[in-house]
Amino acid sequence: MATCPECEFDDIDTADHEEGDTLSCPECGKNLVLLGADELDFADDEDDIVADKDDDDDEDEDKDDDDDKEDE
């Protein structure tokens, strides 16, 4: 059994999984990846990808602001 690093639910069955497999915590639903013997870490999920895209949008806006300053 492994423990979720997000909510610390400690009854996640990993017996039928191999290292590198992705699974979800039954308690909080967080996507996890099995690193080794009953060791879990956060899996890359779509929320992270969306957050990265939002960060890129902010950078684009900053560039637009800089362009406006150069025009003045």
XYZ file of C-alpha atoms in Angstrom:
72
model
C 0.000 0.000 0.000
C 1.153 3.504 -0.828
C 0.364 6.978 0.470
C -0.934 9.861 -1.624
C 1.458 12.847 -1.438
C -1.498 15.254 -1.822
C -4.007 14.124 0.826
C -1.917 11.491 2.652
C -4.533 8.769 2.065
C -2.489 5.702 2.956
C -4.478 2.809 1.516
C -3.670 3.008 -2.218
C -3.254 -0.498 -3.609
C -0.219 -0.710 -5.893
C 0.051 -4.511 -6.069
C -1.369 -4.732 -9.606
C 0.756 -1.854 -10.947
C 4.314 -1.583 -12.234
C 6.824 1.245 -11.905
C 5.834 4.128 -14.177
C 2.116 3.304 -14.130
C -0.301 6.176 -13.600
C -3.182 5.860 -11.152
C -5.587 8.122 -9.292
C -5.973 8.581 -5.572
C -9.405 7.217 -4.599
C -9.679 9.863 -1.876
C -8.741 13.156 -3.597
C -8.621 12.080 -7.269
C -5.107 13.421 -7.889
C -3.235 11.734 -10.770
C -0.211 9.868 -9.438
C 2.650 7.857 -10.901
C 4.208 4.823 -9.244
C 7.940 5.465 -8.779
C 8.867 2.229 -7.059
C 7.891 -0.045 -4.222
C 4.808 1.726 -2.849
C 6.240 5.161 -3.654
C 3.976 7.637 -5.444
C 4.545 11.089 -6.886
C 2.367 13.562 -8.777
C 1.810 12.709 -12.426
C 1.849 15.400 -15.080
C -1.781 16.173 -15.650
C -3.767 18.482 -17.861
C -4.169 21.036 -15.056
C -0.424 21.670 -15.146
C -0.476 22.000 -18.929
C -3.330 24.512 -18.785
C -1.500 26.493 -16.085
C 1.621 26.604 -18.271
C -0.430 27.940 -21.196
C -1.883 30.620 -18.930
C 1.658 31.647 -17.966
C 2.590 31.935 -21.647
C -0.414 34.194 -22.229
C 0.831 36.508 -19.488
C 4.229 36.716 -21.171
C 2.588 37.613 -24.476
C 0.676 40.421 -22.793
C 3.913 41.740 -21.296
C 5.510 41.782 -24.746
C 2.528 43.713 -26.091
C 2.925 46.263 -23.296
C 6.615 46.635 -24.147
C 5.747 47.172 -27.809
C 3.339 49.948 -26.836
C 6.051 51.710 -24.836
C 8.434 51.623 -27.810
C 5.817 53.263 -30.020
C 5.548 56.293 -27.722
